[in-house]
């Protein structure tokens, strides 16, 4: 499968625990984007990364959330001390270059976080 | 005000019917417009781009009205497989940040 791969698909955490979501971009893509979809809301941009660099994290909550895209391995979205309001679907997307020529982002199937 | 607003629906239509819905966007600097489709608990996928002159892709027709800042999608001869949530998406040029509406749910019944 050459698509964007996310895992885990479903994650349940208790309040105060940590959540780690992983994303492997499509082959040949070096740009990764994380979006969050809260219930009944549209997807919201969180962060844009290239290998070893955070390009734009303007959509990330100031506390508890962090993201990385190391030289080797998948991109990781980390949420510390989760709260119930973090329950959402987290989608990762990738592209081969910055900017979207066609407006098409290729999304992974998402990671659904439930905080009890 | 939300950047992109959509009527959430649901629009319940019989097979073969035509269904149409709009979305409005608030940023007049927006340059690129798209419709994505999202099936229940799945990822969004690009359905079609929306061009100023309007465009058609099979049974789907998209229109853009820049003056009134709205985009429309029309589905003709609805199929059961058209049941999904349709997301209106707006972009300022070729920026990497897409602004998504919350979606319009369409249910096609037999």
Coordinates of C-alpha atoms in Angstrom, one line a residue:
Chain A
X1 CA 0.0 0.0 0.0
X2 CA 1.7 3.2 -1.2
X3 CA -0.8 5.5 0.5
X4 CA -0.5 7.6 3.7
X5 CA -0.3 5.2 6.6
X6 CA -1.5 6.1 10.1
X7 CA -1.5 4.2 13.3
X8 CA -3.0 3.4 15.5
X9 CA -6.4 3.7 13.9
X10 CA -8.1 3.8 17.2
X11 CA -6.7 4.9 20.5
X12 CA -8.3 5.1 23.9
X13 CA -6.6 7.0 26.7
X14 CA -7.6 8.1 30.2
X15 CA -7.4 11.8 31.2
X16 CA -3.8 12.7 32.0
X17 CA -2.2 10.0 29.8
X18 CA -0.1 10.6 26.7
X19 CA -1.2 9.8 23.1
X20 CA 1.2 9.2 20.3
X21 CA -0.1 9.2 16.7
X22 CA 2.1 8.1 13.9
X23 CA 2.1 8.9 10.2
X24 CA 4.1 7.6 7.3
X25 CA 3.7 9.7 4.2
X26 CA 3.2 8.4 0.7
X27 CA 6.4 7.2 -1.0
X28 CA 8.3 10.1 -2.4
X29 CA 6.5 12.7 -0.3
X30 CA 8.6 14.7 2.2
X31 CA 5.9 17.1 3.3
X32 CA 3.5 16.1 6.1
X33 CA 0.4 17.9 7.4
X34 CA -1.7 17.1 10.5
X35 CA -5.4 18.1 10.6
X36 CA -7.8 17.5 13.4
X37 CA -11.5 16.9 13.0
X38 CA -13.7 17.4 16.1
X39 CA -17.2 16.0 16.1
X40 CA -19.6 18.1 13.9
X41 CA -16.7 20.3 12.8
X42 CA -14.6 20.7 9.7
X43 CA -11.0 19.6 9.6
X44 CA -8.6 22.1 11.1
X45 CA -5.0 22.5 10.1
X46 CA -2.6 21.9 13.0
X47 CA 1.0 21.6 11.7
X48 CA 3.1 21.3 8.6
X49 CA 6.4 19.5 8.7
X50 CA 9.2 18.6 6.4
X51 CA 11.9 16.1 7.4
X52 CA 13.5 17.3 10.6
X53 CA 11.8 20.7 10.4
X54 CA 8.5 22.2 11.6
X55 CA 7.5 24.7 9.0
X56 CA 4.2 26.0 10.4
X57 CA 2.7 25.0 13.7
X58 CA 0.2 27.9 13.8
X59 CA -2.7 25.5 14.3
X60 CA -1.3 23.6 17.2
X61 CA -2.6 24.3 20.7
X62 CA 0.1 26.1 22.6
X63 CA 0.4 23.5 25.3
X64 CA 0.5 19.7 25.5
X65 CA 0.8 19.2 21.7
X66 CA 3.9 18.6 19.8
X67 CA 4.9 17.2 16.4
X68 CA 8.0 15.9 14.8
X69 CA 9.1 14.4 11.5
X70 CA 12.6 12.8 12.1
X71 CA 15.1 12.0 9.4
X72 CA 14.2 8.4 9.7
X73 CA 10.8 7.0 10.6
X74 CA 7.3 8.4 10.7
X75 CA 5.9 11.7 11.7
X76 CA 4.7 11.7 15.3
X77 CA 1.9 13.8 16.8
X78 CA 2.2 13.7 20.5
X79 CA -0.5 14.9 23.0
X80 CA 0.5 15.0 26.6
X81 CA -1.9 14.9 29.6
X82 CA -4.9 14.3 27.3
X83 CA -8.2 15.9 28.2
X84 CA -11.7 14.9 27.0
X85 CA -11.7 17.8 24.5
X86 CA -8.8 16.1 22.7
X87 CA -11.2 13.4 21.6
X88 CA -11.2 13.7 17.8
X89 CA -10.1 12.2 14.5
X90 CA -6.5 13.2 13.6
X91 CA -5.7 13.0 10.0
X92 CA -2.3 13.1 8.4
X93 CA -1.7 14.1 4.8
X94 CA 1.3 14.3 2.6
X95 CA 2.5 16.0 -0.6
X96 CA 5.6 15.9 -2.7
X97 CA 6.2 19.6 -2.4
X98 CA 5.1 22.7 -0.6
X99 CA 2.0 24.2 -2.0
X100 CA -0.8 22.3 -3.6
X101 CA -0.9 22.5 -7.3
X102 CA -4.2 20.8 -7.6
X103 CA -5.7 21.3 -4.1
X104 CA -5.4 17.6 -3.5
X105 CA -4.1 16.4 -0.2
X106 CA -3.8 12.6 0.2
X107 CA -5.0 11.8 3.6
X108 CA -4.4 8.7 5.7
X109 CA -7.4 7.0 7.2
X110 CA -7.0 8.9 10.4
X111 CA -6.4 8.0 14.1
X112 CA -9.4 8.3 16.3
X113 CA -8.6 9.3 19.8
X114 CA -11.1 8.8 22.6
X115 CA -10.3 10.2 26.0
X116 CA -12.2 8.7 28.9
Chain B
X1 CA -17.7 33.9 11.6
X2 CA -16.5 30.5 10.2
X3 CA -14.2 30.6 7.2
X4 CA -16.4 28.1 5.4
X5 CA -20.0 27.4 6.2
X6 CA -22.2 24.6 5.0
X7 CA -25.7 23.5 5.6
X8 CA -25.1 20.2 7.5
X9 CA -28.3 18.6 6.1
X10 CA -29.0 15.8 6.0
X11 CA -30.4 15.8 2.5
X12 CA -32.4 12.6 2.1
X13 CA -33.2 11.9 -1.5
X14 CA -34.5 9.0 -3.5
X15 CA -32.3 7.2 -6.1
X16 CA -32.4 9.1 -9.4
X17 CA -33.2 12.4 -7.8
X18 CA -31.1 15.6 -8.2
X19 CA -29.7 17.2 -5.1
X20 CA -27.9 20.5 -4.8
X21 CA -26.3 22.4 -1.9
X22 CA -24.1 25.4 -1.3
X23 CA -21.3 26.6 0.9
X24 CA -20.2 30.1 1.6
X25 CA -16.7 31.4 2.4
X26 CA -15.7 34.5 4.2
X27 CA -12.3 35.3 2.9
X28 CA -12.5 37.2 -0.4
X29 CA -8.8 36.5 -1.0
X30 CA -9.6 32.8 -1.5
X31 CA -8.5 31.6 -4.9
X32 CA -9.0 27.8 -5.0
X33 CA -12.1 25.9 -4.3
X34 CA -12.8 22.2 -4.0
X35 CA -15.3 19.6 -3.0
X36 CA -14.1 16.7 -1.0
X37 CA -16.1 13.6 -0.1
X38 CA -15.9 11.9 3.2
X39 CA -17.5 8.5 3.9
X40 CA -18.5 7.7 7.4
X41 CA -15.4 7.4 9.6
X42 CA -13.1 7.5 6.6
X43 CA -10.6 10.0 5.3
X44 CA -11.6 12.9 3.0
X45 CA -10.9 12.5 -0.7
X46 CA -10.9 15.0 -3.4
X47 CA -14.1 14.9 -5.5
X48 CA -13.5 17.8 -7.8
X49 CA -12.0 21.2 -8.1
X50 CA -14.3 24.2 -8.7
X51 CA -13.4 26.6 -11.5
X52 CA -14.7 30.1 -12.1
X53 CA -16.5 29.0 -15.3
X54 CA -18.2 26.1 -13.5
X55 CA -17.3 22.5 -14.3
X56 CA -18.9 19.1 -14.6
X57 CA -17.6 15.7 -13.9
X58 CA -20.1 13.1 -14.9
X59 CA -23.1 13.5 -12.7
X60 CA -21.5 16.2 -10.6
X61 CA -21.6 19.9 -11.4
X62 CA -19.8 22.5 -9.4
X63 CA -20.3 26.3 -9.6
X64 CA -18.5 29.2 -8.1
X65 CA -19.9 32.6 -7.5
X66 CA -17.1 35.0 -6.4
X67 CA -19.3 38.0 -6.1
X68 CA -21.5 36.3 -3.5
X69 CA -18.7 34.1 -2.2
X70 CA -20.4 30.8 -2.5
X71 CA -19.8 27.5 -4.1
X72 CA -22.4 24.9 -5.1
X73 CA -22.5 21.2 -5.9
X74 CA -25.2 19.5 -7.8
X75 CA -25.6 15.7 -8.1
X76 CA -27.8 14.4 -10.8
X77 CA -29.3 10.9 -11.0
X78 CA -28.3 10.1 -7.4
X79 CA -26.9 6.7 -6.7
X80 CA -26.9 4.9 -3.4
X81 CA -23.2 5.1 -3.5
X82 CA -23.4 8.9 -3.4
X83 CA -24.4 8.8 0.2
X84 CA -21.6 10.6 2.0
X85 CA -20.6 13.9 3.6
X86 CA -19.5 16.5 1.1
X87 CA -16.9 18.9 2.4
X88 CA -16.5 22.4 0.9
X89 CA -12.8 23.3 0.9
X90 CA -11.2 26.7 0.2
X91 CA -7.6 27.7 -0.3
X92 CA -5.8 31.0 -0.6
X93 CA -3.9 30.3 -3.8
X94 CA -1.7 27.3 -3.6
X95 CA -1.2 27.5 0.1
X96 CA -0.8 24.3 2.0
X97 CA -3.5 25.3 4.5
X98 CA -6.9 24.1 3.3
X99 CA -10.0 25.5 5.1
X100 CA -12.7 22.9 5.4
X101 CA -16.4 23.3 6.0
X102 CA -18.1 20.9 8.4
X103 CA -19.8 19.1 5.6
X104 CA -23.2 18.5 4.1
X105 CA -24.5 15.0 4.6
X106 CA -26.4 13.4 1.7
X107 CA -28.3 10.1 2.1
X108 CA -29.7 8.5 -1.0
X109 CA -32.4 5.9 -0.4
X110 CA -33.6 3.1 -2.6

